[in-house]
Coordinates of C-alpha atoms in Angstrom, one line a residue:
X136 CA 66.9 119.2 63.3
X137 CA 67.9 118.2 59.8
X138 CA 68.7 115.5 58.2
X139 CA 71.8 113.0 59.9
X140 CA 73.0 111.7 55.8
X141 CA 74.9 114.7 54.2
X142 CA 77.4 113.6 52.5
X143 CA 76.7 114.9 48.2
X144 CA 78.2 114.5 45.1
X145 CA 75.6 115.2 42.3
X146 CA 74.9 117.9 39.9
X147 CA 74.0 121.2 40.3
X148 CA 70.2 122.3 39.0
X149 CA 68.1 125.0 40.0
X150 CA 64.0 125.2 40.5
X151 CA 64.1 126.2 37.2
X152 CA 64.8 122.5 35.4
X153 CA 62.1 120.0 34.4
X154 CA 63.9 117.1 36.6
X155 CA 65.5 117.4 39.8
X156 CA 65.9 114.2 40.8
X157 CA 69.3 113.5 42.5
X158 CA 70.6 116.9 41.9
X159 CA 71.4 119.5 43.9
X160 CA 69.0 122.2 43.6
X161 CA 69.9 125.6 44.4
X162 CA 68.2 128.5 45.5
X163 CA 67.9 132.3 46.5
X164 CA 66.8 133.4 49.8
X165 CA 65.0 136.5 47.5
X166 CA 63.9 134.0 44.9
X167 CA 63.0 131.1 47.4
X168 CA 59.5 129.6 48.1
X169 CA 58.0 126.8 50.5
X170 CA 56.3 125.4 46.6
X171 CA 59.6 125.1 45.1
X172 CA 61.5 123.6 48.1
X173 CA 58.8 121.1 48.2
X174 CA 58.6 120.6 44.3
X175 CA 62.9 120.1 45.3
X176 CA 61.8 117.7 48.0
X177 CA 58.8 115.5 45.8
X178 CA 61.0 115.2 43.2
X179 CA 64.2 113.5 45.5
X180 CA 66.8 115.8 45.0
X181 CA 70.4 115.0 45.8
X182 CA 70.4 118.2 48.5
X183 CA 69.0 121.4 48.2
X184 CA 71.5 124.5 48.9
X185 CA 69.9 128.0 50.5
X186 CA 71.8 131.1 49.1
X187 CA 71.7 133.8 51.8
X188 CA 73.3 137.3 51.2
X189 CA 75.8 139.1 53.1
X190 CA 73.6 141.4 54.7
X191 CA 70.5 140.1 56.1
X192 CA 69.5 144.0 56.8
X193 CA 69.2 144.3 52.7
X194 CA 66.4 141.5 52.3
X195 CA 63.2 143.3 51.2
X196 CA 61.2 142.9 54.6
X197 CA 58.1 140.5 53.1
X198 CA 60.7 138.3 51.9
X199 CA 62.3 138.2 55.5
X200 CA 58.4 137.9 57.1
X201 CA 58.2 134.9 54.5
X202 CA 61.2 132.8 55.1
X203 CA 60.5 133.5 58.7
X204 CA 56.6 132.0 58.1
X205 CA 58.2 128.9 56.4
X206 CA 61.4 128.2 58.6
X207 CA 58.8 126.5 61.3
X208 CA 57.5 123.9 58.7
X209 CA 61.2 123.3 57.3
X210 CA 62.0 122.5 61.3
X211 CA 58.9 120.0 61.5
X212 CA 59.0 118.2 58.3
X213 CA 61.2 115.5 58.4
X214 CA 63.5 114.9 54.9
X215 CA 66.1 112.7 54.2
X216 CA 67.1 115.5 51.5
X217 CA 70.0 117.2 53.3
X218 CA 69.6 120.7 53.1
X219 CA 72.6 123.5 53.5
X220 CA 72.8 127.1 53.7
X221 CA 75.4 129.0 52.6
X222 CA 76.2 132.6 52.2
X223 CA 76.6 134.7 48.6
X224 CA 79.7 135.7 47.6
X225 CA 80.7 136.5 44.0
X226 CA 82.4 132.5 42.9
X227 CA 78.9 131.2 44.4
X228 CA 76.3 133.6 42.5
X229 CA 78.6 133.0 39.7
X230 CA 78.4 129.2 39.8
X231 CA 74.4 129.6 40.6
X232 CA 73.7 132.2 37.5
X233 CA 75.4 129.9 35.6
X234 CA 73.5 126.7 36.5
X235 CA 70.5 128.8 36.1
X236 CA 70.8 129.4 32.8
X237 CA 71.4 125.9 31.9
X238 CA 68.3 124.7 33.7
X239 CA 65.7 127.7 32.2
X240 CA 68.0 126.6 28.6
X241 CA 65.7 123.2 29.5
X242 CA 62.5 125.0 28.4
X243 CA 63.7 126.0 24.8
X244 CA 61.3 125.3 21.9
X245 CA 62.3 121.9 20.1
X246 CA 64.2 118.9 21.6
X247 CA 67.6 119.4 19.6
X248 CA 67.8 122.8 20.8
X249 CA 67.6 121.4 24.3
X250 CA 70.2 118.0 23.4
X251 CA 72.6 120.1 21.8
X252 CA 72.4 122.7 24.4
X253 CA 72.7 120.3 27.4
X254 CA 75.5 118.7 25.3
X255 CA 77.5 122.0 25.0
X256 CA 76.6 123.5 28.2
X257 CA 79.3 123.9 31.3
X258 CA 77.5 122.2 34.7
X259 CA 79.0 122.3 38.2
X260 CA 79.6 118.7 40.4
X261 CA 79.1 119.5 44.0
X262 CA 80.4 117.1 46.1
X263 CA 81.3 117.3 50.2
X264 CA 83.8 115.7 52.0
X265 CA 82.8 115.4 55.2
X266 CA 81.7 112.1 57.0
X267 CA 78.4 111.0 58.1
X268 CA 77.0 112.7 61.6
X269 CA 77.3 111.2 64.7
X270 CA 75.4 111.3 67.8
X271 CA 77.5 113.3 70.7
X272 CA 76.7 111.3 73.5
X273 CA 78.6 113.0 76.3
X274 CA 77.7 117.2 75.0
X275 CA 77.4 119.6 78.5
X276 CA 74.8 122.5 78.0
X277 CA 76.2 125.1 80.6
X278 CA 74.6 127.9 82.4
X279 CA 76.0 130.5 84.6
X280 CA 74.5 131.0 88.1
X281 CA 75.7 134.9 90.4
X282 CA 73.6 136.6 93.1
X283 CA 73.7 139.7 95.1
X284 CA 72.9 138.7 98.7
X285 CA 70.1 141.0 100.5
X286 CA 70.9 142.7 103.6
X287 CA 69.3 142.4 107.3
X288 CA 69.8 138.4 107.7
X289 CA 70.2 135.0 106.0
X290 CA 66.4 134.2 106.0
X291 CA 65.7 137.0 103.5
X292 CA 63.0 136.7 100.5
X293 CA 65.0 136.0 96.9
X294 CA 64.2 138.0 93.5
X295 CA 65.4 135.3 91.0
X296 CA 66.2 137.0 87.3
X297 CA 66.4 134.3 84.7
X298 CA 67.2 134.5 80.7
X299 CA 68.1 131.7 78.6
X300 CA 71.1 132.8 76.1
X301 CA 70.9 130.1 73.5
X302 CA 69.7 130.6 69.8
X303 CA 67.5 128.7 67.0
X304 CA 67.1 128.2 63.7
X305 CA 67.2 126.1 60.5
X306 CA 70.6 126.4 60.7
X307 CA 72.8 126.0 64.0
X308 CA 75.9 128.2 62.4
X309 CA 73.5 130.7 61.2
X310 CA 71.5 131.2 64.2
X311 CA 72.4 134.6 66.0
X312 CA 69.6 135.7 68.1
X313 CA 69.6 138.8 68.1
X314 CA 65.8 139.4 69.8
X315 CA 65.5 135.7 71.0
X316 CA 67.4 136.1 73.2
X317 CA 70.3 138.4 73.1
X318 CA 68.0 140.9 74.1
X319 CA 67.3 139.3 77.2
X320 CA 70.9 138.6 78.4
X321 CA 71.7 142.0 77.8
X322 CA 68.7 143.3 79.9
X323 CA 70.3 140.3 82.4
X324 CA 73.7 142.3 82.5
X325 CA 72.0 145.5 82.4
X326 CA 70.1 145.1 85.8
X327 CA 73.4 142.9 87.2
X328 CA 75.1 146.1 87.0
X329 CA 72.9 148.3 88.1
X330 CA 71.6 146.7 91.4
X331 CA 75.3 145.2 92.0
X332 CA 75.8 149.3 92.5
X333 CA 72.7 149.5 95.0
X334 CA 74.2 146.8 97.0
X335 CA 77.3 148.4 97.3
X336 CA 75.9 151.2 100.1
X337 CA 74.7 150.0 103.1
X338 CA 72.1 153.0 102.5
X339 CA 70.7 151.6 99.6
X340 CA 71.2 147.7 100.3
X341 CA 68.2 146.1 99.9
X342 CA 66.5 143.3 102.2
X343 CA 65.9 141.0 99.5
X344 CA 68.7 137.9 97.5
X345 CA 69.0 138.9 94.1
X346 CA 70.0 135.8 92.1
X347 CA 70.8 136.0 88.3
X348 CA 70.7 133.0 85.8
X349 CA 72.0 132.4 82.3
X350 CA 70.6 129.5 81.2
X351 CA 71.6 127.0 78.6
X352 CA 69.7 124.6 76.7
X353 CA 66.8 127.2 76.6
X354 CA 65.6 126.1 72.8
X355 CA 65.3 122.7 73.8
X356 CA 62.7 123.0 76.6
X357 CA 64.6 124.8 79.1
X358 CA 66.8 121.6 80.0
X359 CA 69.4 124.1 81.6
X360 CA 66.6 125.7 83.9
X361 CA 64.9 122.0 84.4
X362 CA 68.0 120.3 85.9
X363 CA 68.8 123.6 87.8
X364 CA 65.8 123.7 89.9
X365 CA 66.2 120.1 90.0
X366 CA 70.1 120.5 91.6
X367 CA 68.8 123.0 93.7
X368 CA 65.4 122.0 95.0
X369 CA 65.9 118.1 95.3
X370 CA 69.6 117.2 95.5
X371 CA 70.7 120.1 98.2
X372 CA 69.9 121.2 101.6
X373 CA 71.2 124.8 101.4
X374 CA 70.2 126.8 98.4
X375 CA 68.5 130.4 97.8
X376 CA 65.8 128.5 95.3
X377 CA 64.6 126.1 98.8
X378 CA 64.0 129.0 100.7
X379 CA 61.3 132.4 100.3
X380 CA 61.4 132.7 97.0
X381 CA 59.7 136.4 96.1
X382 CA 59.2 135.9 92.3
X383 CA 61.5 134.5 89.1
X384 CA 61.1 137.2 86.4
X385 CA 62.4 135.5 83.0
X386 CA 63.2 138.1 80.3
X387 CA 63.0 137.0 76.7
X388 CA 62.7 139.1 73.3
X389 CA 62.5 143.0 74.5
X390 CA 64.5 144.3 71.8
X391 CA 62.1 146.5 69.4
X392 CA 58.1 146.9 69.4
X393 CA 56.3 149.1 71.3
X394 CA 54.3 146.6 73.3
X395 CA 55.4 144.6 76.3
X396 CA 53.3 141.4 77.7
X397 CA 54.0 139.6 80.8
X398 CA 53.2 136.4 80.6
X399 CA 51.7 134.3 83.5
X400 CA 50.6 130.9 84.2
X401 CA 48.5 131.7 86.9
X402 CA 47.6 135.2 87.8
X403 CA 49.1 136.5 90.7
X404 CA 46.9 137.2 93.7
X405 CA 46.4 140.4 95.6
X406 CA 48.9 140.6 98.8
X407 CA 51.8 139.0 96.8
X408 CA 55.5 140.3 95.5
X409 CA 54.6 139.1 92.3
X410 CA 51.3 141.4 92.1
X411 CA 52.8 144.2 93.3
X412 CA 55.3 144.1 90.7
X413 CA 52.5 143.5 88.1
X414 CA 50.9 147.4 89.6
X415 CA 54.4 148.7 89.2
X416 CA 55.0 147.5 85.6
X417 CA 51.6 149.2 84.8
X418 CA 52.5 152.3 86.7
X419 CA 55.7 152.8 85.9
X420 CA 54.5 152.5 81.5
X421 CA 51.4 154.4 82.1
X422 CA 53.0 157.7 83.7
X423 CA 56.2 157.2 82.3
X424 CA 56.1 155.6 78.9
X425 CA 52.5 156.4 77.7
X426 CA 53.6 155.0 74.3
X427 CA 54.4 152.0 75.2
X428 CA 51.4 149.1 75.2
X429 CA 51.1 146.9 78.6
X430 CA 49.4 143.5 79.1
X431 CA 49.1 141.0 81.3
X432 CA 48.9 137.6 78.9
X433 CA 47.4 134.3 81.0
X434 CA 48.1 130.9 79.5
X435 CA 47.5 128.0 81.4
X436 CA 50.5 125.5 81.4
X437 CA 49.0 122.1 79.1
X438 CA 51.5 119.2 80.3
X439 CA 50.4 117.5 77.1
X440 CA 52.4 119.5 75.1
X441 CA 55.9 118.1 74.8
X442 CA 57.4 121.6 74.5
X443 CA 56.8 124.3 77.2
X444 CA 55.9 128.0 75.6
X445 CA 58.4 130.4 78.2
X446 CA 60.6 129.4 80.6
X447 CA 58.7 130.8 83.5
X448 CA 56.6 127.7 83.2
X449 CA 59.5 125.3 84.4
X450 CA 59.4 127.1 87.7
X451 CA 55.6 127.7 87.8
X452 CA 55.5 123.6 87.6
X453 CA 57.9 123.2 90.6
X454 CA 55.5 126.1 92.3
X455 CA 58.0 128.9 92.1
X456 CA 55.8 131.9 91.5
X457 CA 57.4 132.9 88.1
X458 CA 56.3 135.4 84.5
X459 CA 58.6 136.0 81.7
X460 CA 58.2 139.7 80.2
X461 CA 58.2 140.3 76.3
X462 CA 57.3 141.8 73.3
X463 CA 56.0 139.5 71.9
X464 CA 52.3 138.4 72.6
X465 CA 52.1 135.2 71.6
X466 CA 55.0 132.1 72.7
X467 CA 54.2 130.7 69.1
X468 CA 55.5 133.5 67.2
X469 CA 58.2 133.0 64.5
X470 CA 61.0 135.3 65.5
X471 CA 61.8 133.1 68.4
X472 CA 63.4 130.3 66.2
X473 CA 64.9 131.9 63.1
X474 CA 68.0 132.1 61.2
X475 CA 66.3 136.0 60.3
X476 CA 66.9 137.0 64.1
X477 CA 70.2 139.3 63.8
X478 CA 71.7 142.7 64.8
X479 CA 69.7 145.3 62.4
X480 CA 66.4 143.9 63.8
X481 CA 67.5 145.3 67.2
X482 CA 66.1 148.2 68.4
X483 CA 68.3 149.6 70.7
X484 CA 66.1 152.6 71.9
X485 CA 63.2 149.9 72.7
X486 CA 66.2 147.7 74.3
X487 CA 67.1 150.8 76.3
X488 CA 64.0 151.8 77.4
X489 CA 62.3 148.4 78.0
X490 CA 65.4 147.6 80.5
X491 CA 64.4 151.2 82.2
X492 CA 60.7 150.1 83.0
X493 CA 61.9 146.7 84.1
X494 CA 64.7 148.3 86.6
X495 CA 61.7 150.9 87.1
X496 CA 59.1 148.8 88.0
X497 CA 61.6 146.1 89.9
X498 CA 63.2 148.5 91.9
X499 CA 60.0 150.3 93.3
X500 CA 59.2 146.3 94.1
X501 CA 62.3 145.4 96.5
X502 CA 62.5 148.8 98.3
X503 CA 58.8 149.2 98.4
X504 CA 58.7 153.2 97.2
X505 CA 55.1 153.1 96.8
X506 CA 54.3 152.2 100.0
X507 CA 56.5 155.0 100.9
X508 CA 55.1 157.5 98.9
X509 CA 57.1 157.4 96.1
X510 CA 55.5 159.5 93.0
X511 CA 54.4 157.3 90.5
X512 CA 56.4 159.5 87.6
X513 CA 59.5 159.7 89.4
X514 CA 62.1 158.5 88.0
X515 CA 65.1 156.3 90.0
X516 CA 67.7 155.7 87.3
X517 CA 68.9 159.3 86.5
X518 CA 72.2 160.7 86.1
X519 CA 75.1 158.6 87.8
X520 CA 72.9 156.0 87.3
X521 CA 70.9 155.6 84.3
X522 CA 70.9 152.8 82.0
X523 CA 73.6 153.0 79.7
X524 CA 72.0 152.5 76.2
X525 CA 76.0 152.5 74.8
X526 CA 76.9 149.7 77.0
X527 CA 73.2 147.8 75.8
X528 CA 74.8 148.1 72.1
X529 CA 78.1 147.2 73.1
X530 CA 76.6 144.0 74.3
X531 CA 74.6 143.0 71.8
X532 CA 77.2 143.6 69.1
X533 CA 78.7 141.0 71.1
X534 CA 75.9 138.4 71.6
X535 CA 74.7 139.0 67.9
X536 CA 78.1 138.8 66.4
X537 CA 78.6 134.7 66.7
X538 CA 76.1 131.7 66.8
X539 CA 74.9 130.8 70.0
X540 CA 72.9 127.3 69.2
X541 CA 73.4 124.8 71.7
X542 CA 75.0 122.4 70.2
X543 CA 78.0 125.0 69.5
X544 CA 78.9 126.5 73.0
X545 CA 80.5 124.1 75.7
X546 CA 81.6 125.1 78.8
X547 CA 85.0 126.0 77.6
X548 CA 83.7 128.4 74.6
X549 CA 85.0 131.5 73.9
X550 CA 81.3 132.8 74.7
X551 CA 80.8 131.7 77.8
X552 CA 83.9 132.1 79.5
X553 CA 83.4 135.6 78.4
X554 CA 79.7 135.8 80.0
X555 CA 80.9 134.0 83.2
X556 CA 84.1 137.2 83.5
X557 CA 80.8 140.0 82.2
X558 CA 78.4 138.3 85.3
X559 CA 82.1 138.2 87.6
X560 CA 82.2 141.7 87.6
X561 CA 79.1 142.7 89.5
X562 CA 77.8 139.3 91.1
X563 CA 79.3 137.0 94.0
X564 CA 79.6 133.7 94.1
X565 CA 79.7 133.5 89.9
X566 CA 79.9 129.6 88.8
X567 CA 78.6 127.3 85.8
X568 CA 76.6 124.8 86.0
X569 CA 76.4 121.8 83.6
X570 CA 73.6 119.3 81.8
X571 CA 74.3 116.2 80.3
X572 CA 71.5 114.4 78.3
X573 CA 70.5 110.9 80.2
X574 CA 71.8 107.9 78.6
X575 CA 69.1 105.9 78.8
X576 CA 66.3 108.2 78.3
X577 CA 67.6 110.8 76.6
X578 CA 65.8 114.9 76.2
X579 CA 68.1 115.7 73.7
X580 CA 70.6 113.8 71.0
X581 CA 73.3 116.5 69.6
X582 CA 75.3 115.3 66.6
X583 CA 78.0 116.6 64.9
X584 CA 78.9 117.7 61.4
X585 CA 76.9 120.9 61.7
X586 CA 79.1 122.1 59.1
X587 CA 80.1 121.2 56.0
X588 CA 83.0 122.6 53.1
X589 CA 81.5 121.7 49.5
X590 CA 83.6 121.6 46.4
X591 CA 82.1 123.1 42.9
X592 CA 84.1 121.1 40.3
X593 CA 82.7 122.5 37.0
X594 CA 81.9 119.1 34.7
X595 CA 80.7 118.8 31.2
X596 CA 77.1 116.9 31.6
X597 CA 76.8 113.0 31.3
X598 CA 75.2 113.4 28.1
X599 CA 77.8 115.3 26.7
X600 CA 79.8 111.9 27.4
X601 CA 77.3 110.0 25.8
X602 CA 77.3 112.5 22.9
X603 CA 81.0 112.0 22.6
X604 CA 81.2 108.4 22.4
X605 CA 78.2 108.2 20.0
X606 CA 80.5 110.6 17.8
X607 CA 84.1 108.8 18.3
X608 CA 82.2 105.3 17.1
X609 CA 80.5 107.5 14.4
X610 CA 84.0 108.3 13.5
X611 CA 85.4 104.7 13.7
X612 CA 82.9 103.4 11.7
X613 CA 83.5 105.7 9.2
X614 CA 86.9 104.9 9.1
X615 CA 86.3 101.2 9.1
X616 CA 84.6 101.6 6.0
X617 CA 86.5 103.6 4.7
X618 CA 89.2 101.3 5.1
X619 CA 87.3 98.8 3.8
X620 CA 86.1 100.3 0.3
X621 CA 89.9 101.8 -0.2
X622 CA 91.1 98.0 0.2
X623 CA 88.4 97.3 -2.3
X624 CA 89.5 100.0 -4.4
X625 CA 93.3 99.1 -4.4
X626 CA 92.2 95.4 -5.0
X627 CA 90.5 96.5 -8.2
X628 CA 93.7 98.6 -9.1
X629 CA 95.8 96.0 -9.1
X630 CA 93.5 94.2 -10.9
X631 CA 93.4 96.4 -14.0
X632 CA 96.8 97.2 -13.9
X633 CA 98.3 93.4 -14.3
X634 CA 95.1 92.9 -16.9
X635 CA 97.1 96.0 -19.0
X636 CA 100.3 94.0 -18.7
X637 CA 99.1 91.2 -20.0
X638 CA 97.7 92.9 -23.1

C-alpha cells in the first residue's frame, strides 16, 4: 500500500496556503481531514506528512473514529503523492507552527503585504535520503504450528485453534494491533496454557488433538493459513489436519465490547462438535455472563471477492468445519486495519473474561460435561486454575508494544522467535512454517523502504532570491550611474578650472 516513489526534496506548506503544488504539505492528526488531504492530493503536492502525537490514548475519541473512517479510502486510492507519518515531538511542532504561520501569512489583505512577507519569512526544505523502493522478491511470512495430542489412541478427533498475529494500517511501522489481532494471540496463549495443564493428568487428559496455529500473512488474505492447509492436506500423507477434524475455532478482535459474534459460513447442523460448541457458547454467556450479548453471524463465502472477510473461510473452502469468534459484528469494520489500534483501546477485563467463556464453553465441548450433567452455571476455571488476567496484560504489553505488519517480521525476528519459546512452553512438537510469494504469479509483492529519515533544512524562500537579485542589480545600476554622472561631473570640473587658467 502506498506509493513505491518517495524520495522528496521540496518546501514545506501546510493546508492552510493558496498553492500546494510540489510542496510538502503538512498536517495534524487533530487538525486533519479526508477534504484537505484530497485538496493536498488535486493540487500535486510534493508529499504530504501526517503528524501523530505521542499518545494515541489523548486523541479526542471522534477524531480517532474519524481517521479510523478515512484510513480505508487512503488504503484504496491509489496516489503517486508519497505520503509519511511521523510522530510529534517538540523540533517537529516547532518546524510545523512555523510553516503554519507562513502559509495562513498567504491570506493577508493586499499583495505587498503578502511579497514582502514571503520575502522575509523563514521556510523549511524537507528533503529524504533514502533510495527508491524495491520489490522483495524472496520475503518468508512465517507461522508457528504446536499441539497437545489427545489421549485413548492415534485416530482421535482434532480441536484446531487458529489466530493470525499480523497487523495493518496506513502505515507498516505504525501498525500495532492492539484488538486486531493481539487480542487473539493472547487468547491463543491463554487457552495453550491452560489445556497444556489438563493434558498433563492422565485424569483430566482429554480424547481429542488440540492443535494451535499462529498464522502469518493474516492481512493479506490469510496466505499463511492458505499454504498451511495446502502443506498439510495436499503435499503430506500424515498430518492431524487429513484426519477427523472436530472444528477450527479462529479467534480475532476480543479485546473490549460487550458483544461477542461467531461468525459462520455455513451454520452448523444438529449432531455435530461444531453445534454443540455453538449451545455451549450460548449457555455458558447466558447463565454466566448475562451482560454479555451473543450471536450467531451467517455470511455466505462470495468467491468473487478477491479478499476473504475471516479466516475461518480458508478452511470452510477446503471443507474444514471452521467459525472465527469476535466482537465485532461485521468483517468490514474499520478497527481491523488501522494505525488507531493500540494498547489503551484494550480492555483487559473484556480480554479476561471473553478468554473465560471461550475456555468455558470449549472445555464443556471436548469433555462433554453437559452430557454428563454438568450445571450449566458451574464454573471450571476457578482457583488453581483460572485465567490469569495479569498474564493477559503481560502479553499484550508485549504484542502491542512493537509493529507487527507483515512485511516487518521474518522468521528470525525478535517477535517471533519469542512467540515460538511463549508456544514451546506448553505445546509439543513447536515448529515454524514458511510462505514465499510465487514468482510467477505472485499474491503478494513486499517492498522495502518502509521507512524513511527526512531532513528539515530551514531555507529563505525562492522569492526571497529573486527579491535579492532584483535589489543587488537595483544597486548596480545605481552605482553605474552614478559613476557615470560623477565622471560627467569631474569632466565639467576640469573643464572650468583650465577655462579659469586661461583667464
Amino acid at each position: 500500500a502506498g506509493t513505491r516513489s518517495a524520495v522528496l526534496n521540496t518546501e514545506a506548506r501546510t493546508v492552510e496556503a493558496d498553492v500546494l503544488s510540489r510542496r510538502c504539505v503538512m498536517m495534524r492528526l487533530v487538525d486533519f481531514s479526508y477534504e484537505q488531504y484530497q485538496k493536498a492530493l488535486r493540487q500535486s503536492a510534493g508529499a504530504v506528512v501526517i503528524i501523530l502525537p505521542r499518545s494515541i490514548s489523548s486523541v479526542p475519541q471522534d477524531v480517532v473514529r474519524q481517521f479510523m473512517e478515512i484510513e480505508p479510502e487512503m488504503l484504496a486510492m491509489e496516489t503517486i503523492v508519497p505520503v509519511y507519518f511521523a510522530v510529534e515531538d517538540e523540533e517537529l511542532l516547532s518546524i510545523y507552527e512555523q510553516t503554519r504561520a507562513a502559509s495562513a501569512s498567504q491570506g493577508s489583505a493586499s499583495a505587498a503585504e503578502v511579497l514582502l512577507h514571503t520575502a522575509t519569512a523563514n521556510g523549511f526544505q524537507m528533503v529524504t535520503s533514502g533510495a527508491q523502493s524495491k520489490a522483495i522478491n524472496d520475503w518468508l511470512i512465517p507461522s508457528v504450528e504446536g499441539r497437545l495430542t489427545g489421549l485413548g489412541g492415534e485416530d482421535l478427533p482434532t480441536v484446531v485453534i487458529v489466530a493470525h498475529y499480523d497487523s495493518f494500517g496506513v502505515a507498516p511501522w505504525l501498525s500495532h494491533g492492539a484488538d486486531s489481532n493481539g487480542s487473539g494471540i493472547s487468547v491463543l496463549l491463554e487457552l495453550a496454557r491452560l489445556f497444556s495443564r489438563l493434558y498433563t493428568y492422565r485424569r483430566t487428559h482429554a480424547g481429542y488433538n488440540l492443535l494451535f496455529f499462529a498464522s502469518g500473512g493474516g492481512k493479506f488474505n490469510y496466505q499463511g493459513t492458505k499454504r498451511w492447509l495446502e502443506d498439510n492436506l495436499d503435499h503430506t500423507d500424515s498430518s492431524l489436519l487429513q484426519d477427523n477434524v472436530a472444528f477450527v475455532l479462529c479467534l480475532d478482535t476480543l479485546g473490549r465490547g460487550n458483544s461477542l459474534h461467531l461468525h459462520v459460513s455455513k451454520p452448523p447442523k444438529e449432531g455435530t462438535l461444531q453445534h454443540a460448541f455453538l449451545r455451549e457458547l450460548e449457555m455458558v454467556v447466558a447463565s454466566q455472563f448475562p451482560e454479555v450479548k451473543f450471536s450467531m453471524v451467517h455470511k455466505k463465502i462470495n468467491l468473487a471477492e478477491d479478499m476473504l472477510a475471516w479466516e475461518h473461510e480458508r478452511f470452510a473452502i477446503r471443507r474444514l468445519p471452521a467459525f472465527t469468534i469476535s466482537h465485532l459484528e461485521s468483517h468490514r469494520d474499520s478497527l481491523r486495519n488501522s494505525i488507531m489500534d493500540r494498547r489503551a483501546r484494550i480492555d483487559t477485563k473484556a480480554l479476561t473474561r471473553n478468554t473465560q467463556i471461550i475456555a468455558e464453553a470449549l472445555t464443556r465441548v471436548i469433555y462433554n460435561l453437559t452430557e454428563k450433567g454438568a450445571p450449566a452455571d458451574m464454573q471450571i476455571f476457578t482457583d488453581q486454575m483460572q485465567i490469569q488476567q495479569e498474564q493477559l496484560e503481560s502479553v499484550m504489553d508485549w504484542l502491542s508494544s512493537q509493529p507487527r505488519a507483515a512485511q516487518l517480521i521474518d522468521k528470525d525476528s525478535t517477535f517471533l522467535n519469542t512467540l515460538e519459546y511463549y508456544m514451546g512452553r506448553y505445546l509439543k512438537d513447536v515448529k515454524q512454517h514458511h510462505v514465499k510469494a510465487d514468482k510467477r504469479d505472485p499474491e503478494f509483492v513486499f517492498y522495502d523502504q518502509l521507512k524513511q529519515v527526512m531532513n528539515a533544512y530551514r531555507v529563505k524562500p525562492a522569492i526571497f532570491d529573486l527579491l535579492l537579485a532584483v535589489c543587488i542589480a537595483a544597486y548596480l545600476g545605481v552605482a553605474y550611474v552614478a559613476v557615470q554622472h560623477f565622471g560627467l561631473l569631474y569632466k565639467m570640473i576640469q573643464r572650468l578650472s583650465l577655462k579659469t587658467k586661461q583667464q
